[in-house]
Amino acid sequence: MRIPFVAGNWKMNTTVTEAEILVYTMLEELDQIVGVEKVLCPPFVSLVAINIMLQNSSIRLGAQNMHFEARGAYTGEISPLMISEQCEYVILGHSERRWAFAETDEMVNKKIKAALVNRLIPILCVGERLEENEAGKTEDVISRQIRSGLQDTEPISDLVVAYEPVWAIGTGKAASGRQAAATIGFIRNTLAKLWSKDIAQDLRIIYGGSVTSANVAEFISQQEIDGALVGGASLKSEEFLSIASQTSVIKSKLL
Ligand code: PGA
């Protein structure tokens, strides 16, 4: 049984005060939504404050990125050791890291391994760019990102994979539910070949890319899609609450 998973990726938005206000406005209601794992991923500087606010709640905390070394001369970087004191989850391999900050599959792989050493649960992001999609290379790209990202790791039973087609992120142009479900099915098959069918069957694979309260049902009502990674819409409490509660209601009917 896969517990549905909804995470808000706030990206480089919110000051500490704004982050606290955002959490304050949705804390009680979000806490009460059952049957869905709810994760907030604010910027690094807000992790400590938000961690305190989320104590005694059912809401989990995640970081948006990290370095792979535990400590050292890496000016400006944040280490897995530092975030593991505050968070349970870490987003790795987000397309904005891959394309705007030149993160390679090899670096993502090092980060995945570092997350495991530090008992952080990775949310591994994969997804093709528009030109790759149009050239029919979606499966090649995703298979490579999965295999390289998870190279030489033991099966990770709590791994979350987010399928985020790059052309759908922040563009308002989401994939269709059917399209996303087909690619997520492909991701599950790839993981089954890499590890085992049983393990792959239990992993949460979610969709991300222009998810809003208006279109989340289209994704969540697909058996294959276990939840959503939400960017822009997670910055509005009423949007994120609606996304989480729709997920709870729709998934409970599918069970
Ligand atoms: P978006 O971002 O919802 O703003 O498209 C999703 C993401 O990048 O995780």
Tab-separated table of C-alpha atoms and ligand atoms in Angstrom:
chain	number	residue	atom	x	y	z
A	1	MET	CA	0.000	0.000	0.000
A	2	ARG	CA	1.555	3.295	-1.082
A	3	ILE	CA	0.726	6.279	1.108
A	4	PRO	CA	-0.043	9.275	-1.136
A	5	PHE	CA	2.555	12.021	-0.969
A	6	VAL	CA	2.174	15.761	-1.516
A	7	ALA	CA	5.160	18.087	-1.200
A	8	GLY	CA	5.472	21.844	-1.592
A	9	ASN	CA	8.691	23.052	-3.162
A	10	TRP	CA	8.879	26.717	-2.295
A	11	LYS	CA	12.054	27.239	-4.363
A	12	MET	CA	13.758	30.631	-3.767
A	13	ASN	CA	10.648	32.248	-2.328
A	14	THR	CA	9.719	33.496	1.155
A	15	THR	CA	11.835	35.250	3.761
A	16	VAL	CA	11.894	33.559	7.153
A	17	THR	CA	9.021	35.772	8.306
A	18	GLU	CA	6.983	35.075	5.162
A	19	ALA	CA	7.676	31.348	5.538
A	20	GLU	CA	6.454	31.415	9.132
A	21	ILE	CA	3.287	33.256	8.110
A	22	LEU	CA	2.614	30.787	5.284
A	23	VAL	CA	2.972	27.834	7.644
A	24	TYR	CA	0.921	29.562	10.311
A	25	THR	CA	-1.975	30.083	7.902
A	26	MET	CA	-2.220	26.417	6.914
A	27	LEU	CA	-0.761	24.469	9.837
A	28	GLU	CA	-3.925	23.439	11.617
A	29	GLU	CA	-5.897	22.475	8.534
A	30	LEU	CA	-3.000	20.719	6.809
A	31	ASP	CA	-2.219	18.792	9.970
A	32	GLN	CA	-5.732	17.373	9.971
A	33	ILE	CA	-5.665	16.012	6.422
A	34	VAL	CA	-5.343	12.258	6.779
A	35	GLY	CA	-4.143	9.488	4.498
A	36	VAL	CA	-1.577	11.702	2.748
A	37	GLU	CA	1.998	12.400	3.665
A	38	LYS	CA	2.450	16.180	3.619
A	39	VAL	CA	5.912	17.687	3.191
A	40	LEU	CA	7.028	21.322	3.063
A	41	CYS	CA	10.347	22.267	1.469
A	42	PRO	CA	11.139	25.897	2.353
A	43	PRO	CA	14.482	27.603	1.661
A	44	PHE	CA	17.455	26.562	3.832
A	45	VAL	CA	17.364	29.655	6.068
A	46	SER	CA	13.810	28.877	7.158
A	47	LEU	CA	14.325	25.203	7.996
A	48	VAL	CA	15.088	25.740	11.671
A	49	ALA	CA	12.112	28.035	12.281
A	50	ILE	CA	9.692	25.857	10.330
A	51	ASN	CA	10.966	22.704	11.996
A	52	ILE	CA	10.017	24.220	15.349
A	53	MET	CA	6.559	25.153	14.050
A	54	LEU	CA	5.952	21.624	12.723
A	55	GLN	CA	6.851	19.860	15.982
A	56	ASN	CA	3.862	17.827	17.187
A	57	SER	CA	2.220	17.966	13.756
A	58	SER	CA	1.816	15.360	11.022
A	59	ILE	CA	3.610	17.610	8.517
A	60	ARG	CA	7.141	16.717	7.490
A	61	LEU	CA	10.009	18.922	6.444
A	62	GLY	CA	12.315	18.671	3.441
A	63	ALA	CA	15.245	20.604	1.990
A	64	GLN	CA	15.453	21.585	-1.674
A	65	ASN	CA	19.031	20.531	-2.297
A	66	MET	CA	22.314	19.824	-0.513
A	67	HIS	CA	26.006	19.185	-1.134
A	68	PHE	CA	27.260	15.616	-0.975
A	69	GLU	CA	30.096	16.193	1.495
A	70	ALA	CA	29.387	16.258	5.228
A	71	ARG	CA	31.694	19.231	5.858
A	72	GLY	CA	34.601	21.069	4.302
A	73	ALA	CA	35.796	24.015	2.284
A	74	TYR	CA	32.733	24.446	0.074
A	75	THR	CA	31.817	28.103	0.497
A	76	GLY	CA	28.115	28.720	0.358
A	77	GLU	CA	27.054	25.076	0.358
A	78	ILE	CA	24.824	23.256	2.842
A	79	SER	CA	25.701	19.738	3.902
A	80	PRO	CA	23.546	16.637	4.440
A	81	LEU	CA	24.698	16.581	8.049
A	82	MET	CA	23.334	20.085	8.608
A	83	ILE	CA	19.949	19.468	7.081
A	84	SER	CA	19.537	16.019	8.635
A	85	GLU	CA	19.249	17.740	11.994
A	86	GLN	CA	16.144	19.578	10.731
A	87	CYS	CA	14.588	17.511	7.925
A	88	GLU	CA	13.488	14.055	6.943
A	89	TYR	CA	13.438	14.643	3.198
A	90	VAL	CA	15.636	16.232	0.569
A	91	ILE	CA	14.783	17.047	-3.046
A	92	LEU	CA	17.642	15.934	-5.307
A	93	GLY	CA	18.221	16.365	-9.015
A	94	HIS	CA	15.537	19.000	-9.510
A	95	SER	CA	15.617	20.179	-13.121
A	96	GLU	CA	16.403	23.732	-12.011
A	97	ARG	CA	19.540	22.343	-10.339
A	98	ARG	CA	20.381	20.270	-13.404
A	99	TRP	CA	19.837	23.016	-15.974
A	100	ALA	CA	20.541	26.275	-14.143
A	101	PHE	CA	23.366	24.970	-11.926
A	102	ALA	CA	24.906	22.311	-14.162
A	103	GLU	CA	24.228	19.383	-11.854
A	104	THR	CA	25.140	16.124	-13.525
A	105	ASP	CA	23.745	12.624	-13.000
A	106	GLU	CA	27.046	11.799	-11.303
A	107	MET	CA	26.569	14.598	-8.763
A	108	VAL	CA	22.979	13.543	-8.177
A	109	ASN	CA	24.247	10.012	-7.511
A	110	LYS	CA	26.756	11.289	-4.930
A	111	LYS	CA	23.993	13.286	-3.257
A	112	ILE	CA	21.666	10.269	-3.156
A	113	LYS	CA	24.393	8.251	-1.422
A	114	ALA	CA	25.098	11.113	1.001
A	115	ALA	CA	21.386	11.363	1.810
A	116	LEU	CA	21.286	7.679	2.723
A	117	VAL	CA	24.366	7.943	4.946
A	118	ASN	CA	22.681	10.846	6.753
A	119	ARG	CA	19.277	9.144	7.015
A	120	LEU	CA	17.569	11.602	4.717
A	121	ILE	CA	14.878	10.330	2.365
A	122	PRO	CA	15.594	11.470	-1.192
A	123	ILE	CA	12.906	12.867	-3.466
A	124	LEU	CA	14.668	12.151	-6.752
A	125	CYS	CA	13.478	14.346	-9.616
A	126	VAL	CA	13.658	13.173	-13.207
A	127	GLY	CA	12.183	14.561	-16.395
A	128	GLU	CA	12.824	15.302	-20.021
A	129	ARG	CA	13.218	18.685	-21.700
A	130	LEU	CA	10.866	19.863	-24.431
A	131	GLU	CA	13.249	19.033	-27.279
A	132	GLU	CA	13.845	15.565	-25.843
A	133	ASN	CA	10.107	15.046	-25.542
A	134	GLU	CA	9.522	16.158	-29.118
A	135	ALA	CA	12.318	13.911	-30.360
A	136	GLY	CA	10.680	10.910	-28.660
A	137	LYS	CA	13.556	10.556	-26.202
A	138	THR	CA	11.569	10.813	-22.965
A	139	GLU	CA	12.126	7.196	-21.930
A	140	ASP	CA	15.837	7.235	-22.796
A	141	VAL	CA	16.423	10.372	-20.755
A	142	ILE	CA	14.451	9.183	-17.755
A	143	SER	CA	15.960	5.742	-17.769
A	144	ARG	CA	19.429	7.304	-17.798
A	145	GLN	CA	18.591	9.723	-14.982
A	146	ILE	CA	17.216	6.880	-12.830
A	147	ARG	CA	19.999	4.404	-13.514
A	148	SER	CA	22.821	6.910	-13.067
A	149	GLY	CA	21.197	8.665	-10.131
A	150	LEU	CA	20.765	5.375	-8.267
A	151	GLN	CA	23.947	3.685	-9.432
A	152	ASP	CA	25.639	1.453	-6.840
A	153	THR	CA	22.986	1.960	-4.193
A	154	GLU	CA	21.140	-0.799	-2.407
A	155	PRO	CA	17.378	-0.652	-3.010
A	156	ILE	CA	15.999	2.390	-1.166
A	157	SER	CA	12.648	1.273	0.199
A	158	ASP	CA	11.409	4.757	1.097
A	159	LEU	CA	12.698	6.587	-1.997
A	160	VAL	CA	10.245	9.016	-3.603
A	161	VAL	CA	10.636	9.686	-7.325
A	162	ALA	CA	9.136	12.822	-8.857
A	163	TYR	CA	8.456	12.816	-12.580
A	164	GLU	CA	8.724	16.444	-13.614
A	165	PRO	CA	8.780	17.089	-17.358
A	166	VAL	CA	10.944	20.213	-17.647
A	167	TRP	CA	8.536	21.789	-20.139
A	168	ALA	CA	5.744	21.637	-17.565
A	169	ILE	CA	7.586	23.293	-14.680
A	170	GLY	CA	6.504	26.837	-13.909
A	171	THR	CA	4.984	27.179	-17.376
A	172	GLY	CA	1.330	26.635	-16.536
A	173	LYS	CA	1.426	23.879	-19.188
A	174	ALA	CA	0.968	20.674	-17.209
A	175	ALA	CA	1.239	17.223	-18.778
A	176	SER	CA	-2.048	15.343	-19.093
A	177	GLY	CA	-2.920	12.816	-16.418
A	178	ARG	CA	-2.696	9.968	-18.944
A	179	GLN	CA	0.674	11.136	-20.270
A	180	ALA	CA	2.109	11.477	-16.762
A	181	ALA	CA	0.710	8.104	-15.677
A	182	ALA	CA	2.281	6.381	-18.697
A	183	THR	CA	5.711	7.832	-17.959
A	184	ILE	CA	5.374	7.035	-14.270
A	185	GLY	CA	4.537	3.453	-15.244
A	186	PHE	CA	7.738	3.416	-17.259
A	187	ILE	CA	9.677	4.735	-14.230
A	188	ARG	CA	8.220	1.966	-12.055
A	189	ASN	CA	9.277	-0.643	-14.629
A	190	THR	CA	12.765	0.799	-14.756
A	191	LEU	CA	12.998	0.578	-10.957
A	192	ALA	CA	11.645	-2.984	-11.067
A	193	LYS	CA	14.440	-3.973	-13.451
A	194	LEU	CA	17.037	-2.145	-11.382
A	195	TRP	CA	15.966	-3.517	-7.989
A	196	SER	CA	12.927	-5.789	-7.934
A	197	LYS	CA	9.283	-5.788	-8.870
A	198	ASP	CA	8.196	-5.927	-5.229
A	199	ILE	CA	10.307	-2.965	-4.243
A	200	ALA	CA	9.225	-0.911	-7.258
A	201	GLN	CA	5.596	-1.680	-6.511
A	202	ASP	CA	5.917	-0.089	-3.071
A	203	LEU	CA	7.771	3.098	-4.075
A	204	ARG	CA	5.951	6.400	-4.300
A	205	ILE	CA	6.248	8.012	-7.736
A	206	ILE	CA	4.669	11.438	-7.985
A	207	TYR	CA	4.049	14.021	-10.692
A	208	GLY	CA	5.295	17.633	-10.708
A	209	GLY	CA	4.892	20.497	-13.166
A	210	SER	CA	2.220	23.210	-12.968
A	211	VAL	CA	0.051	21.277	-10.511
A	212	THR	CA	-2.757	23.437	-9.079
A	213	SER	CA	-5.980	22.859	-7.171
A	214	ALA	CA	-7.750	22.994	-10.543
A	215	ASN	CA	-5.846	20.136	-12.201
A	216	VAL	CA	-4.568	17.954	-9.343
A	217	ALA	CA	-7.560	15.592	-9.584
A	218	GLU	CA	-6.568	14.647	-13.129
A	219	PHE	CA	-3.230	13.327	-11.848
A	220	ILE	CA	-4.287	11.896	-8.527
A	221	SER	CA	-7.144	9.901	-10.011
A	222	GLN	CA	-4.588	7.849	-11.949
A	223	GLN	CA	-3.725	4.677	-9.959
A	224	GLU	CA	-0.112	4.951	-11.031
A	225	ILE	CA	0.443	8.517	-9.716
A	226	ASP	CA	1.026	8.594	-5.963
A	227	GLY	CA	0.960	12.327	-5.378
A	228	ALA	CA	2.384	15.661	-6.452
A	229	LEU	CA	5.424	17.879	-6.118
A	230	VAL	CA	3.980	21.363	-6.177
A	231	GLY	CA	5.960	24.525	-6.902
A	232	GLY	CA	4.133	27.813	-7.500
A	233	ALA	CA	0.796	26.664	-6.102
A	234	SER	CA	2.409	25.607	-2.807
A	235	LEU	CA	3.071	29.269	-1.978
A	236	LYS	CA	-0.641	29.909	-1.476
A	237	SER	CA	-2.046	28.214	1.587
A	238	GLU	CA	-5.543	27.725	0.191
A	239	GLU	CA	-4.115	26.148	-2.996
A	240	PHE	CA	-1.822	23.768	-1.166
A	241	LEU	CA	-4.546	22.811	1.315
A	242	SER	CA	-6.905	22.081	-1.541
A	243	ILE	CA	-4.283	19.972	-3.354
A	244	ALA	CA	-3.581	17.942	-0.202
A	245	SER	CA	-7.240	17.464	0.690
A	246	GLN	CA	-8.279	16.505	-2.854
A	247	THR	CA	-5.452	13.943	-2.816
A	248	SER	CA	-6.733	12.537	0.457
A	249	VAL	CA	-10.322	12.232	-0.782
A	250	ILE	CA	-9.585	10.894	-4.268
A	251	LYS	CA	-6.956	8.363	-3.163
A	252	SER	CA	-9.134	7.040	-0.357
A	253	LYS	CA	-11.793	6.213	-2.968
A	254	LEU	CA	-9.271	4.442	-5.202
A	255	LEU	CA	-8.079	2.102	-2.458
B	1	PGA	P1	5.628	24.283	-10.580
B	1	PGA	O1	7.013	23.635	-10.076
B	1	PGA	O2	4.528	23.600	-9.816
B	1	PGA	O3	5.740	25.740	-10.239
B	1	PGA	O4	5.533	24.028	-12.036
B	1	PGA	C1	7.099	22.267	-9.795
B	1	PGA	C2	8.511	21.932	-9.372
B	1	PGA	O5	9.450	22.490	-9.948
B	1	PGA	O6	8.732	21.096	-8.467
